[in-house]
Amino acid sequence: MLSSDQSIIPNVSPAIEILSADKTYSNGTRALEPVDLKIQPGEFVTLLGPSGCGKSTLLKMIAGLLAPTDGRILIWSKPIDRVESSGHKLAFVFQEATLMPWSRVRANVCLPLDLHGDAKDEAEKRVNDSLELVGLSKFADAYPRELSGGMQMRVSIARALVTQPDLLLMDEPFGALDEITRNKLDSDLLDLWEKKKLTVVFVTHSIYEAVYLSTRVIVMAARPGRVVDQVNIDEPYPRGHDFRVSSQFARYAKTLQDSLLRAAAMGAPAHSASDVSTGSASDEPTNEAAQ
Amino acid sequence: MKHQKWLLPLIVAVFAIALWKGLVVALDIKPFLLPGPDLVVQTLIKDWGLLGSALFNTLRITFFAFLAAVVLGSLIAFAFVQSKWIETAFFPYAVLLQVTPIVAIAPLIIIWVKNPTVSLVICATIVALFPMISNTTLGLRSVNPGLASYFKMNRASRWQTLVRLRIPSAAPYFFGGLRISSGLALIGAVVAEFVAGTGGTGVGLAYQILQSGYQLNIPRMFAALLLITVAGVLLFVLMNWLSKLALGHWHESEVKHEE
């Protein structure tokens, strides 16, 4: 169904369709201007932007954790609460590992299968496979507190993969990690994406992470949150460590940086000037309350 | 390092007892004012028939009161977290339990409830109940919001969320409640016995203390006091052990850290 070279096939129905979805919180904060976006199966799309740009809000709306104020979001042509009938699965990875501290790694990874009521022996096999994928087979019987931050995040990813999803939504999953660990997890994530033919939507505020990972970067801006630009990263996979220090990499990074700077300098579109005047009064935007 | 935990308090105890005995001998204090530690232990052995059964009766009241407090306290806490309305409506009355001195309402309960054992258990339960309610409620509310979203996203049922998320999250608070509540159940039992002050069968340690006071049998009073103290300490140790058993492998409060 998916092509092996991750290229976009035009006549396949998109994995995600965002049709003019926007979000205004009940306190009146405009978190996100209407967004139109299609994501094809097999894409690795990154939502890039400063805090307050609504990137996490958009991801949570795709996951069904937040309802759009207006507009629609379809996952494999189905509304979020009927995704299962499409035969596809999605999994969400949070900013923090959000593991159960009272359970061993194995039980944590098994949680979604337990909640779904899957058979024990089949579940155990999938847990083992999943831990193998993230390289944590040896730590199956450890408690989360015995693991480093990076390893906890791997457990969280294993928990997402155990349901065998085709769509992985990741909300700044490596933001709290040091750069070396983050680079390692980024390249491991790309391996998984290729091996499992996943569709990934990844939220980050790191330009470098966006360039390294993505087939396409959606650039967003704050006050009010909106999509300002899209940049395709036309680089072949697998992307090695050399890519991180190559001149193409630097060019893509500059394109994204210029785009972000331009959006920040331009300010908000004229029709929401009232939002801007209230929004820019405070230093920290309040419209990422959902985080 | 490992032995210091019990060695240091033991040294303090040995010194305190030696000082006590030394003062009694040096100042020639009469046993009806302050008996020496050796006399207290002798009396304890001599009067064991009397004191032992009194201890058993007090512990029985304590046990049932503690059990009732744990069961009722947890049930009330579950009711509180089911809806904010229930909590708002009833929490002030839970506080009422906490702020009303038991000695003030014990006579009323003893008049209302004919069975003396039951009336004592009710008094002691009232004393021990509030920490269980407030701790367990706090615990059931202390769920990691990320995990709560995760459960919601995986369409976990109310029951799954309760058993797999809320109850384990509440466990450290619940065990904290047990520690406070077990001691209060003992105190409540002794105070209620004082107020009831009844004789006959099934008398507890408080009655023995009252009687010893009337008869100026101060060594027996000390022996009874010693039993209450030891019972209280043992209860605390037992609760600590239970807590360690349940949380030792994961919760920061019980996990051994390198020093």
PDB file of C-alpha atoms in Angstrom, chain A residues 27 31 118 157 211 256 270 280 291:
ATOM      1  CA  ASN A  27     -11.326  32.195  27.562  1.00  0.00           C
ATOM      2  CA  ALA A  31      -4.816  29.584  19.597  1.00  0.00           C
ATOM      3  CA  ASP A 118      -5.889  -7.987  23.848  1.00  0.00           C
ATOM      4  CA  ILE A 157       8.044   5.247  21.939  1.00  0.00           C
ATOM      5  CA  VAL A 211      15.657  19.720   8.755  1.00  0.00           C
ATOM      6  CA  LEU A 256      13.517  27.844   7.667  1.00  0.00           C
ATOM      7  CA  ALA A 270      -4.512  42.547   9.590  1.00  0.00           C
ATOM      8  CA  SER A 280       1.703  41.135  22.448  1.00  0.00           C
ATOM      9  CA  GLN A 291       0.538  22.103  26.968  1.00  0.00           C
TER      10      GLN A 291
END
